[in-house]
Coordinates of C-alpha atoms in Angstrom, one line a residue:
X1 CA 49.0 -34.2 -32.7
X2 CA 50.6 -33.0 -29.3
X3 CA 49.7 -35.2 -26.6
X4 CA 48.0 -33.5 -23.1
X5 CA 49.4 -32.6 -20.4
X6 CA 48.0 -32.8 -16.9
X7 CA 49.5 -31.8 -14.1
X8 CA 47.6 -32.3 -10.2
X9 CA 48.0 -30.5 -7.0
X10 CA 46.2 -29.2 -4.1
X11 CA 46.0 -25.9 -4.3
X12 CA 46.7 -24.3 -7.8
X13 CA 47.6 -20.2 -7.6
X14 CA 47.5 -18.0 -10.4
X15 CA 49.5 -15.2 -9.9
X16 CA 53.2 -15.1 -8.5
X17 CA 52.8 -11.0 -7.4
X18 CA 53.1 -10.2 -3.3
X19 CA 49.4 -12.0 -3.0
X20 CA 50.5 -15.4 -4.8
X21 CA 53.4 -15.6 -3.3
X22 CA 52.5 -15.0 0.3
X23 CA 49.5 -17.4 -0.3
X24 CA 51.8 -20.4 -1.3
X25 CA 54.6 -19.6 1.5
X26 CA 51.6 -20.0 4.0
X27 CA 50.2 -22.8 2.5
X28 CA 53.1 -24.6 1.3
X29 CA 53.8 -26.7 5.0
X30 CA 50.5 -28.3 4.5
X31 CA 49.9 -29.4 0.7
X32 CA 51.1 -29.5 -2.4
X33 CA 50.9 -25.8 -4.6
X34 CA 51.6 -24.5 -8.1
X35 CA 52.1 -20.9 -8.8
X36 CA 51.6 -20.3 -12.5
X37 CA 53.2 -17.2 -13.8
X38 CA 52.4 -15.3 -16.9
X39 CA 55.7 -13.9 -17.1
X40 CA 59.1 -14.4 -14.8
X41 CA 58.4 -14.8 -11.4
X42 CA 59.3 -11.5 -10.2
X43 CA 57.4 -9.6 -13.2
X44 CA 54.4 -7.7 -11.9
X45 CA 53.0 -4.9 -10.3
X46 CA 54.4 -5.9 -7.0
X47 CA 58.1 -5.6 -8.3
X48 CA 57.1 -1.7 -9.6
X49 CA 55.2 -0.7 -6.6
X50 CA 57.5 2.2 -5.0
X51 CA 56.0 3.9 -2.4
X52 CA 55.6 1.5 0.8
X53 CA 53.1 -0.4 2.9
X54 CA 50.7 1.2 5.6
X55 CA 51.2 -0.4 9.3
X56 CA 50.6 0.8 12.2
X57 CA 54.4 0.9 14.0
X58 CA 54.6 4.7 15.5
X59 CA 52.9 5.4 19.2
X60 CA 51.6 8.2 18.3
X61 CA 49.3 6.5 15.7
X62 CA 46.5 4.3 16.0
X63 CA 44.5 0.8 14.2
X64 CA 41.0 3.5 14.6
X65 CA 43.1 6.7 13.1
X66 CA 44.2 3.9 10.1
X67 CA 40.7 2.6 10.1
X68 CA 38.9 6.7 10.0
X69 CA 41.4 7.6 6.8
X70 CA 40.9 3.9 4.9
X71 CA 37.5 5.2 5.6
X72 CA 37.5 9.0 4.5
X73 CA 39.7 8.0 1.1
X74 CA 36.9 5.3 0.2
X75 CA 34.2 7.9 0.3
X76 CA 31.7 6.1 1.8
X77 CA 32.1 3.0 0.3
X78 CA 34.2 1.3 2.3
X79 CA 32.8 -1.8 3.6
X80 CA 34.1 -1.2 7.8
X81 CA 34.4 -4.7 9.0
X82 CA 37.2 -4.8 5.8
X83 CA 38.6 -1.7 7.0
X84 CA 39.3 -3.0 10.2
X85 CA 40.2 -6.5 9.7
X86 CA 43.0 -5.3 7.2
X87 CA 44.3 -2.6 9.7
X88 CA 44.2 -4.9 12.9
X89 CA 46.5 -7.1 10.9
X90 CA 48.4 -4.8 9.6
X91 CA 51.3 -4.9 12.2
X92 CA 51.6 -8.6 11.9
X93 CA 51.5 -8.8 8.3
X94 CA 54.5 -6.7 8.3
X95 CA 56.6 -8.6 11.4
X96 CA 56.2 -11.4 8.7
X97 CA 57.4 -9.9 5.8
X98 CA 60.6 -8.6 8.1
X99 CA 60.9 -12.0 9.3
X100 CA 61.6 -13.4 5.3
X101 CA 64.0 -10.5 5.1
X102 CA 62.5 -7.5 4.0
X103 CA 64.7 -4.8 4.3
X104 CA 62.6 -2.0 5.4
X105 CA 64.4 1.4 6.0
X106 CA 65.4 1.9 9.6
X107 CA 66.4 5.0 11.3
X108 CA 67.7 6.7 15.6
X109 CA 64.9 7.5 17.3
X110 CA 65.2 10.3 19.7
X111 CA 66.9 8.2 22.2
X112 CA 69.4 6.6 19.9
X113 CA 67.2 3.3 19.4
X114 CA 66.7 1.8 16.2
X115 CA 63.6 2.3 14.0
X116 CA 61.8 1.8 11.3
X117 CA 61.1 5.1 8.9
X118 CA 58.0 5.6 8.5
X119 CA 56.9 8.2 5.4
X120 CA 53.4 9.8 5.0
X121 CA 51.7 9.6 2.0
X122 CA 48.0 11.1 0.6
X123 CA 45.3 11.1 2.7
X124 CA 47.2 9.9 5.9
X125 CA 47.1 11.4 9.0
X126 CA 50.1 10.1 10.4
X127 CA 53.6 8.5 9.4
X128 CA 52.7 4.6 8.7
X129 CA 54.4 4.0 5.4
X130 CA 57.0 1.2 6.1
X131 CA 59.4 1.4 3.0
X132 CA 62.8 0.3 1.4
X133 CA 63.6 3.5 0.1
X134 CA 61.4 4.2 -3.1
X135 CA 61.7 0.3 -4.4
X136 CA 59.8 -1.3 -1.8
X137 CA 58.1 -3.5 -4.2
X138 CA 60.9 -4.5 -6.2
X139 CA 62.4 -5.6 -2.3
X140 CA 59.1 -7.3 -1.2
X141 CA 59.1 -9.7 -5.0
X142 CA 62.6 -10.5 -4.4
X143 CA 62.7 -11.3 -0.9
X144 CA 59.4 -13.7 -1.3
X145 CA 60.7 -15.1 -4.5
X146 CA 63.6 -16.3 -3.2
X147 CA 61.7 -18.2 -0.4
X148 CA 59.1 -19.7 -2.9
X149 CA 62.0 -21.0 -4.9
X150 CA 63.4 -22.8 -1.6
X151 CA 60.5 -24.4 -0.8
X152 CA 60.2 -28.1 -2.0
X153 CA 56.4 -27.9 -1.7
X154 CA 56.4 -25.0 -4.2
X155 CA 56.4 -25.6 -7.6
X156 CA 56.2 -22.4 -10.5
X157 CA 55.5 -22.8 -13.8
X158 CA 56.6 -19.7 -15.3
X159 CA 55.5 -17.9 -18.8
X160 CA 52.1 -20.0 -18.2
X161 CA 48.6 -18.1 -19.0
X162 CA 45.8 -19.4 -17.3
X163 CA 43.0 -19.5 -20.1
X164 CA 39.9 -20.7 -18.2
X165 CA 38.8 -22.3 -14.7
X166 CA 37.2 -25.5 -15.2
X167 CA 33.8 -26.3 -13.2
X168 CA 32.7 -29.8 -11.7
X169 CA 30.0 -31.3 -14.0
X170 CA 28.9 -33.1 -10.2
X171 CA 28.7 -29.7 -8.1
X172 CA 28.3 -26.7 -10.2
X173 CA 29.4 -24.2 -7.8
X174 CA 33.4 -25.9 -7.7
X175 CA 36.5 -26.1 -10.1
X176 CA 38.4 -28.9 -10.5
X177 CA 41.0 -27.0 -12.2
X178 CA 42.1 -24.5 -15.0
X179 CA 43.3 -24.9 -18.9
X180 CA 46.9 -23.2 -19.1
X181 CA 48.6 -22.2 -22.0
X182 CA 52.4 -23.1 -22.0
X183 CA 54.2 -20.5 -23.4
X184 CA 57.4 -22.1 -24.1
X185 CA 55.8 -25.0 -26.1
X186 CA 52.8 -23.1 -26.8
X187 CA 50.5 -25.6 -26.0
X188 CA 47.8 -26.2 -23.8
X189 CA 47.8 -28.2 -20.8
X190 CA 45.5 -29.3 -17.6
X191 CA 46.4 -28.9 -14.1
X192 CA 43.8 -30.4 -11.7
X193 CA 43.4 -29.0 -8.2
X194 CA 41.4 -29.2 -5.0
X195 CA 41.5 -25.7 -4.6
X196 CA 42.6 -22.9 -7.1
X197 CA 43.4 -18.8 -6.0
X198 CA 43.6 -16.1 -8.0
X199 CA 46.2 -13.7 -7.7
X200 CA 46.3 -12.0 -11.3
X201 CA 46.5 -8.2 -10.3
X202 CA 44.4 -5.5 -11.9
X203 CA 43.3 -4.8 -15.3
X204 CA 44.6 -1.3 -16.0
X205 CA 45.9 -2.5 -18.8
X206 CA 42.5 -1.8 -20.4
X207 CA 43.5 1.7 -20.4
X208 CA 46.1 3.2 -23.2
X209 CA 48.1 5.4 -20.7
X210 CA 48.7 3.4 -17.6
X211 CA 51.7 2.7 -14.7
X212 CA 51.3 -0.8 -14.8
X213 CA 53.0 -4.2 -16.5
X214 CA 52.2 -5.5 -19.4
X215 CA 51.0 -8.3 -17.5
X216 CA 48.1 -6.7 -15.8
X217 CA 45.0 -7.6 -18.4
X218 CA 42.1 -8.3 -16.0
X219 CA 42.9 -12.1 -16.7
X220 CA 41.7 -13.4 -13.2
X221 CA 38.3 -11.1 -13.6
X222 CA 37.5 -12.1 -16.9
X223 CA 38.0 -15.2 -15.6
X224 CA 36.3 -15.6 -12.7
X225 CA 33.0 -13.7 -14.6
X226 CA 33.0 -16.5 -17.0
X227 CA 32.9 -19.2 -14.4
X228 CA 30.1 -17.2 -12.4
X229 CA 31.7 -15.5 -9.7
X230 CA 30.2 -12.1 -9.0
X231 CA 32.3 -8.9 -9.4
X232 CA 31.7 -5.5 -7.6
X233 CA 32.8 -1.8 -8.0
X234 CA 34.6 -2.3 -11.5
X235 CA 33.8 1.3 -12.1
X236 CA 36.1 2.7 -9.4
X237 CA 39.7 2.8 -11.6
X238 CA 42.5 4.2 -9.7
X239 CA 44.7 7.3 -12.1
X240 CA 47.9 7.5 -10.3
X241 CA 48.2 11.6 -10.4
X242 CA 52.3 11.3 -11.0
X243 CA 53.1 9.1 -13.7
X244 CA 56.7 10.6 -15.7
X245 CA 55.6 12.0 -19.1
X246 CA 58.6 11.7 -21.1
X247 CA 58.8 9.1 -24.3
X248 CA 61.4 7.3 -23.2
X249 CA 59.6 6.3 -19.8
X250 CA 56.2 4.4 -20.6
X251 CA 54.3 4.2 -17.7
X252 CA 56.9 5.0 -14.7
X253 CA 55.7 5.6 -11.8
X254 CA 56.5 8.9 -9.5
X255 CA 55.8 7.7 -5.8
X256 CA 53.4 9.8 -3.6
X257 CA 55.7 9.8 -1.2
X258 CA 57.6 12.3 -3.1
X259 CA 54.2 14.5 -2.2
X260 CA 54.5 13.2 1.4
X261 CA 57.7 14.4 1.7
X262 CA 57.3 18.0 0.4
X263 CA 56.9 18.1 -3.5
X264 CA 54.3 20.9 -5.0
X265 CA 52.6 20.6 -8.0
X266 CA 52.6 23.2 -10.2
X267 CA 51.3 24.4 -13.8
X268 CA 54.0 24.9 -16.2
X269 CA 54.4 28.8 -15.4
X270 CA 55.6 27.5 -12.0
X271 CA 52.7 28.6 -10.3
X272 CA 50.9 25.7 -7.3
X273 CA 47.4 24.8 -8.1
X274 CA 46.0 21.9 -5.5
X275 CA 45.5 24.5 -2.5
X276 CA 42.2 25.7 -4.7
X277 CA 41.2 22.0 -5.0
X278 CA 41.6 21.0 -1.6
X279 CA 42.3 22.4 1.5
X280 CA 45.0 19.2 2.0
X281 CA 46.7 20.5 -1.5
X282 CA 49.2 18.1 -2.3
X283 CA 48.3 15.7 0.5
X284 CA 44.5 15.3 -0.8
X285 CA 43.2 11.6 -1.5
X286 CA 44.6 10.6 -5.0
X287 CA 41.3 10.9 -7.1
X288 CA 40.9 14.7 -6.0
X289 CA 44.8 15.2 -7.2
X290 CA 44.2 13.5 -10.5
X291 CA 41.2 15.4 -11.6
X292 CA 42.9 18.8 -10.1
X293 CA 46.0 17.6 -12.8
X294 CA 43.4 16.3 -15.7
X295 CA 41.4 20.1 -15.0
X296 CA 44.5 21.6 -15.2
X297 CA 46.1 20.3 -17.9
X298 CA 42.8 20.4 -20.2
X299 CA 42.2 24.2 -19.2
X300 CA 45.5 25.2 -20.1
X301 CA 45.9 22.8 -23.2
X302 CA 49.0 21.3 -21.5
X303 CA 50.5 18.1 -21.9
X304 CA 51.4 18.0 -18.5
X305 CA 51.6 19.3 -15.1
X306 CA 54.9 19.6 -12.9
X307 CA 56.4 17.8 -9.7
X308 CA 58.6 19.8 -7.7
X309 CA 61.0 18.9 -5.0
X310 CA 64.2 20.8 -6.1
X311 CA 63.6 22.9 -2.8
X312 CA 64.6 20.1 -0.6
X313 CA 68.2 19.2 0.2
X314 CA 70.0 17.7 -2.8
X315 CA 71.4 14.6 -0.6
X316 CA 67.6 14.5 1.1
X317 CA 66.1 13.9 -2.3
X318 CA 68.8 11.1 -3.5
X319 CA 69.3 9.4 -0.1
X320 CA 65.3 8.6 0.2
X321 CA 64.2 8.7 -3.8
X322 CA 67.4 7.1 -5.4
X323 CA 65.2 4.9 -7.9
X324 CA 63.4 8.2 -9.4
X325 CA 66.6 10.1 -9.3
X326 CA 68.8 7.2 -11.5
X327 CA 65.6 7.0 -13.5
X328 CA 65.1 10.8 -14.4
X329 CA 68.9 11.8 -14.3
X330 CA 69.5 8.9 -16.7
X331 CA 66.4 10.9 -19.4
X332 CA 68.1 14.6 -18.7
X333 CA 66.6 15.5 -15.9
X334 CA 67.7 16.7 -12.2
X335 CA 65.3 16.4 -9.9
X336 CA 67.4 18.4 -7.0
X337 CA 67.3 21.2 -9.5
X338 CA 64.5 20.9 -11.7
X339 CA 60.5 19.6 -11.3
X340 CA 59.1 16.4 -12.8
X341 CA 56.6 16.1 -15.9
X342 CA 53.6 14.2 -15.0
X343 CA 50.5 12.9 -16.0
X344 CA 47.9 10.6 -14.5
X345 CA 47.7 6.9 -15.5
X346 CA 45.6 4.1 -14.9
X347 CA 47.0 3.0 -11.9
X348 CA 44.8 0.5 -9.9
X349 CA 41.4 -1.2 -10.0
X350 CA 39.0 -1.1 -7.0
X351 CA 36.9 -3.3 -7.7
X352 CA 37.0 -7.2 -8.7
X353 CA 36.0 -10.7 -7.6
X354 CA 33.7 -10.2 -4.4
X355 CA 35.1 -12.5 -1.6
X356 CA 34.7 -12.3 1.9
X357 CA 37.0 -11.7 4.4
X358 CA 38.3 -15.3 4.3
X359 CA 39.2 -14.1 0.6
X360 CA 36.7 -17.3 -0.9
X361 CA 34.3 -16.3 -3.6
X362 CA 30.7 -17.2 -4.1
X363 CA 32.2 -20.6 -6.0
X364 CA 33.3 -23.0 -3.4
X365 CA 36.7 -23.6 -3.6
X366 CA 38.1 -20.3 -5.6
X367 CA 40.1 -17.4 -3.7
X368 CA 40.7 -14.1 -4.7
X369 CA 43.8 -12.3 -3.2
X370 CA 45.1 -8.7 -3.9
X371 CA 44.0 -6.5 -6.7
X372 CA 41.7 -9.0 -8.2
X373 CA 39.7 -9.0 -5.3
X374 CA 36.8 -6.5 -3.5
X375 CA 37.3 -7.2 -0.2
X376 CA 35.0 -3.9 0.5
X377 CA 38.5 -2.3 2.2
X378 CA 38.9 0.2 -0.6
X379 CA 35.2 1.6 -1.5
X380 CA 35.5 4.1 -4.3
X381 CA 39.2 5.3 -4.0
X382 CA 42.3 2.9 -2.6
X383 CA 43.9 4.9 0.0
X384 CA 48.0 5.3 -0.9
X385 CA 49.9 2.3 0.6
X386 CA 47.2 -0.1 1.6
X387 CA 47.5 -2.4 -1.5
X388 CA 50.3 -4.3 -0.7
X389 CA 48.9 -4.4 2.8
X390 CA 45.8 -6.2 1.4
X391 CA 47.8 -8.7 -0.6
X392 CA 49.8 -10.1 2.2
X393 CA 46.5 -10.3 5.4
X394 CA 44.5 -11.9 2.5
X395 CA 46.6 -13.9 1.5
X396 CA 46.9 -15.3 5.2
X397 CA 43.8 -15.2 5.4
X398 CA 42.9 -17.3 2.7
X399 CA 45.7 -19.7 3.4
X400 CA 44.3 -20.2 6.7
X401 CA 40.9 -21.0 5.2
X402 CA 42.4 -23.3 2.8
X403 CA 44.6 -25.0 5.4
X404 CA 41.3 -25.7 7.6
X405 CA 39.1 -27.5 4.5
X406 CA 42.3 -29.2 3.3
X407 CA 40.5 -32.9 3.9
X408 CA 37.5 -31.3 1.8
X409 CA 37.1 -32.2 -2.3
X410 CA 38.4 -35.6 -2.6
X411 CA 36.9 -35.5 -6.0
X412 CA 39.0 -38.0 -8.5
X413 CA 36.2 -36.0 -11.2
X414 CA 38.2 -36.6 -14.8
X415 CA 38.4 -33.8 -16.8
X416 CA 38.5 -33.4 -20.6
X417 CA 41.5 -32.3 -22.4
X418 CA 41.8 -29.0 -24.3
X419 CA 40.6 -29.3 -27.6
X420 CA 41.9 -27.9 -30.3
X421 CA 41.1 -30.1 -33.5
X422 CA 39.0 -27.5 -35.0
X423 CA 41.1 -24.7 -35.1
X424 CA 44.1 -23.9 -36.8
X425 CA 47.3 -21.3 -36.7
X426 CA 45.8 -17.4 -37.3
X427 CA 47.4 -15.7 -40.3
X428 CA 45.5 -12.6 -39.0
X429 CA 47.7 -11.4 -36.0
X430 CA 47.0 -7.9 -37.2
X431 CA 43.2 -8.1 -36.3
X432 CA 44.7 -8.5 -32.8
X433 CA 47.0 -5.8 -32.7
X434 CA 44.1 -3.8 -34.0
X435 CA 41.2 -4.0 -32.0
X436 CA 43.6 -3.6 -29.2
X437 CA 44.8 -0.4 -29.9
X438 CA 41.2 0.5 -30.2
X439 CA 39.9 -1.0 -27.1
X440 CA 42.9 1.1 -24.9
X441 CA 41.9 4.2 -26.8
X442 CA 38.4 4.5 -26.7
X443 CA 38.6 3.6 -22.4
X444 CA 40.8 6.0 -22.1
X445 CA 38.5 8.6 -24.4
X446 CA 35.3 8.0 -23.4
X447 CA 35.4 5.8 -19.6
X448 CA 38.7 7.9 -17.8
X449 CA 39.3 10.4 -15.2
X450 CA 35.9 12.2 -16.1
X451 CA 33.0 10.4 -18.0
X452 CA 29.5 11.6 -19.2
X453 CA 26.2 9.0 -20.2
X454 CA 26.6 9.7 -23.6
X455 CA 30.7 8.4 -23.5
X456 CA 29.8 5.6 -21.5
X457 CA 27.2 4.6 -24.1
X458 CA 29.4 4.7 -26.6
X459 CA 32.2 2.7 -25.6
X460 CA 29.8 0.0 -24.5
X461 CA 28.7 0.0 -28.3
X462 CA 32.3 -0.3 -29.5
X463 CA 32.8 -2.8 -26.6
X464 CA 29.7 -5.0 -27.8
X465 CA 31.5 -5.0 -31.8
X466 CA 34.6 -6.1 -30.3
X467 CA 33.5 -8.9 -28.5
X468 CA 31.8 -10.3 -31.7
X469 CA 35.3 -9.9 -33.5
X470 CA 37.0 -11.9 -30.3
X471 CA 34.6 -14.4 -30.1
X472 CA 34.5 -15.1 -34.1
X473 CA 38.7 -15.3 -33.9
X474 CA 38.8 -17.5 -30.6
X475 CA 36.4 -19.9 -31.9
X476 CA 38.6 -20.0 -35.1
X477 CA 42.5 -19.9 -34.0
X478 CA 45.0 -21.2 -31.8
X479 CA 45.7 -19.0 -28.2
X480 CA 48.4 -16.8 -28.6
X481 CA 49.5 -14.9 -25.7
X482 CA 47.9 -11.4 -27.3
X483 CA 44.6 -13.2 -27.9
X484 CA 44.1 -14.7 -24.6
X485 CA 44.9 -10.8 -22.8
X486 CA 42.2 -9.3 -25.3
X487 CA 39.8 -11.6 -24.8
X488 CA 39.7 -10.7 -21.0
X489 CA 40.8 -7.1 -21.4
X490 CA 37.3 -7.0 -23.3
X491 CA 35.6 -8.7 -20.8
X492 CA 36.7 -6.5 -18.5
X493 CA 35.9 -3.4 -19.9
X494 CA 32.4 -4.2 -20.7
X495 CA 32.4 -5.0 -16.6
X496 CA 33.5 -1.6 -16.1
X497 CA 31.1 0.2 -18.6
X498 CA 28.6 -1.2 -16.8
X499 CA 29.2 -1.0 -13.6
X500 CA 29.9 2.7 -14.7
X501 CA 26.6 3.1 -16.5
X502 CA 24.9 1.5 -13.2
X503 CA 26.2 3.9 -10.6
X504 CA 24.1 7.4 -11.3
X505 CA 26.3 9.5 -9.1
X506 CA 29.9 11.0 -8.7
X507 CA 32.0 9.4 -5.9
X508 CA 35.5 9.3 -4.9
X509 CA 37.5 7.6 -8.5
X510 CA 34.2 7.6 -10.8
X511 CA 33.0 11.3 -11.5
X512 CA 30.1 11.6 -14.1
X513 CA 29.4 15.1 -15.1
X514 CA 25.9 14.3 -15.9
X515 CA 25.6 13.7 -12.3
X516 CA 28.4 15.4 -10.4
X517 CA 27.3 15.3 -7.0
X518 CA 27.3 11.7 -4.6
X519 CA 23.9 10.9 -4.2
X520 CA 22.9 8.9 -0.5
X521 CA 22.2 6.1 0.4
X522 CA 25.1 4.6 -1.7
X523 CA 26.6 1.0 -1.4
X524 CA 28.8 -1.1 -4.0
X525 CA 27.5 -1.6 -7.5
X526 CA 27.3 -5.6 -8.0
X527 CA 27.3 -7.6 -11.0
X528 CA 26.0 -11.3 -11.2
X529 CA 26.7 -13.5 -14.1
X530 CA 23.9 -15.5 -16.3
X531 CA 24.1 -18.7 -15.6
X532 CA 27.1 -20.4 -16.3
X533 CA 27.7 -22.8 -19.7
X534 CA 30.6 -25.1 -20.5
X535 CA 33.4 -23.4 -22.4

């Protein structure tokens, strides 16, 4: 038998995306931090994320004109005091990214100074999108990895899955840790901590067609609802409209800014289509633009719709989108002479662990930082940009938070070591690999872009068998990476069902054709756990 493992700090973070990692770096002068992992260090959606980050840099914009289309994109959801405490920091979020080493574009001004470029993106009313060219995620994850690794208060576990947070047995409403699952001895070990953040990213992964990682299976949710956090506005699931349709590209992503720059959409005769959805056309908020494609495309019995910016200057198009231009050139096609296939994908979740605006939960030493999180900034539909923005004044936020109760939770509380002396090795991987194709299909089917009662109900059916299948195998087996992810991709979707069956109205990302129009007063839709058992 494999002896335990227990490993102590004073903050544990789970997650190592722009959140996690901005979290430790702020925290990691004071204490003692872990950042577990799932994967490498720079794998996540932070790495993929192309378009840019919304700040507030030009003269000619403002923190209210920021705040009024954060606002107007959430449809009415948007909690304000969010809204505003994310753009106020927005600038200074930013100065400390450039300070690391980010290398944001930079352009002459008018008067021969140098600038940063700022692009527009949907729903903006002015350029605020800071960017290194069309891989500004890929240059925030490396940039922030490389100071986590210098930092001798820092220590990553890499290809680590968090399995569960473990509760005091003294004061119900703290952790004292989390069971992890070490993928390179695949074995289960302990880490003890004062505090603990999650940083897991979102849970599009529930979906079969989506523009995220592998990685991003609602673990930190799933989590968090079994240790009795609340979660909030699980029903608002962001569809990227542009995702590449070709089957050589799963799940690339084509940037908005592409839109923001001048590309058209257009049906495959070549004709445009969003000026009869929305009198922004191509600019609209990105749940009006992914219906306009999903209506389009299910109308004309097309796989997909088109994204055209061959009408630009050739070197224009390479100089600013060089990442989408090696990617398409390299599958055959040009896009300075020929449009884009597209689809929409599952692209972001809205909703999550409710914190406040220090990012704590309702437990008493648990964060939640970045796409795990409602913070109440995004409402029913994120606004382009303002993601990364949100993982990077959280995580400051949080930090600070943490850094202030740092003599708090002396607890030397013992806690019990995995056990696993009543299960044994699965010889049924393929029950797995089954219900998760199912699961991806059916949310996709029956809880996407457009959803009726009758879908919802059904999927919450199918949800409720699965979760008896899980259950049944968890309590039987050893963890296994693909276990693990199901279990909390099931979890989350029955969170999103319900959340979806809750909300009897269409607004912003959630549109219900058995009721299509918003319906007022509206406010988030809030889910609170049954009490809360030992695991």
């Amino acid at each position: 038998m494999t002896q335990s493992i227990e490993h102590r700090c004073d903050v544990l973070i789970i997650g190592s995306g722009a959140a996690g990692l901005s979290m430790a770096l702020q925290l990691a002068d004071h204490c003692q931090v872990i950042v577990l992992s799932k994967g490498p260090i720079a794998e996540g959606s932070t790495y993929y994320a192309q378009g840019g980050i919304a700040a507030v840099f030009d003269e000619d914009d403002s923190i209210d004109a920021h705040v009024a289309d954060t606002l107007d994109a959430g449809a009415g959801l948007c909690e304000e005091a969010a809204v505003r405490f994310t753009a106020s920091r927005a600038k200074q979020a930013m100065e400390w990214l450039i300070q690391f080493g980010v290398p944001f574009d930079q352009e002459k001004g008018p008067k021969g100074q140098t600038r940063y470029h700022l692009t527009r993106e949907g729903g903006h009313s002015h350029r605020r999108i800071l960017h290194a060219a069309d891989a500004t995620g890929k240059a925030v994850q490396t940039t922030l990895v490389d100071a986590v690794r210098a930092h001798p208060n820092i220590h990553i576990f890499e290809r680590y899955n968090a399995i569960d947070l473990i509760r005091s047995k003294q004061q119900r409403q703290r952790l004292v840790g989390a069971y992890v699952w070490n993928r390179n001895r695949e074995h289960v070990e302990t880490i003890r901590a004062r505090f603990l953040a999650l940083a897991t990213g979102g849970a599009s992964k529930v979906y079969q067609y989506t523009s995220n990682p592998d990685v991003a299976s609602g673990d930190g949710i799933a989590m968090a609802w079994r240790a009795g956090c609340d979660v909030a506005n699980m029903e608002f699931n962001q569809f990227h409209p542009t995702c590449l349709y070709h089957p050589e590209a799963r799940n690339f992503l084509i940037t908005e800014a592409l839109r923001g720059e001048g590309a058209l959409l257009k049906r495959p005769d070549g004709s445009r289509f969003m000026p009869a959805f929305d009198e922004r056309a191509e600019l609209a908020p990105r749940d009006i633009v992914a219906r306009a494609i999903d209506y389009e495309m299910k109308r004309l019995g097309a796989d997909c719709m088109y994204l055209d910016i061959s009408h630009k200057p050739a070197d224009f198009i390479v100089k600013h989108f060089p990442t989408i231009y090696r990617k398409c050139r390299s599958l055959g096609i040009d896009i300075t002479r020929q449009p884009i296939p597209v689809v929409p994908a599952a692209h972001y979740s809205c909703g999550g662990v409710v914190t406040d605006l220090n990012a704590k939960t309702t437990l008493e030493n648990l964060y939640a930082v970045g796409e795990v999180a409602y913070t109440g900034l995004h409402g029913a539909n994120r606004m382009a940009s303002n993601s990364l923005l949100e993982c990077v004044v959280f995580a400051h936020a949080g930090a600070a938070h943490i850094i202030s109760r740092l003599n708090e939770f002396e607890s030397e509380e013992k806690v019990a070591p995995w056990d696993e002396s009543q299960v044994t090795n699965s010889d049924e991987e393929v029950v797995i690999q089954h219900n998760w194709h199912e699961l991806r299909l059916f949310m996709w089917d029956y809880v996407g872009i457009v959803r009726t009662n009758k879908r919802l109900e059904r999927a919450l059916r199918r949800i409720e068998l699965l979760q008896q299948e899980i259950h049944e195998y968890y309590s039987h087996f050893r963890v296994s990476n693909n276990l693990l992810e199901l279990r909390n991709l099931v979890q989350v979707a029955e969170l999103i069902v319900r959340c979806a069956i809750t909300r009897k109205e269409s607004r912003g990302l959630h549109y219900n054709l058995d009721f299509p129009e918003p319906s007022a007063p509206s406010g988030p839709t809030v889910l609170t756990p049954d009490p809360v058992t030992d695991h």
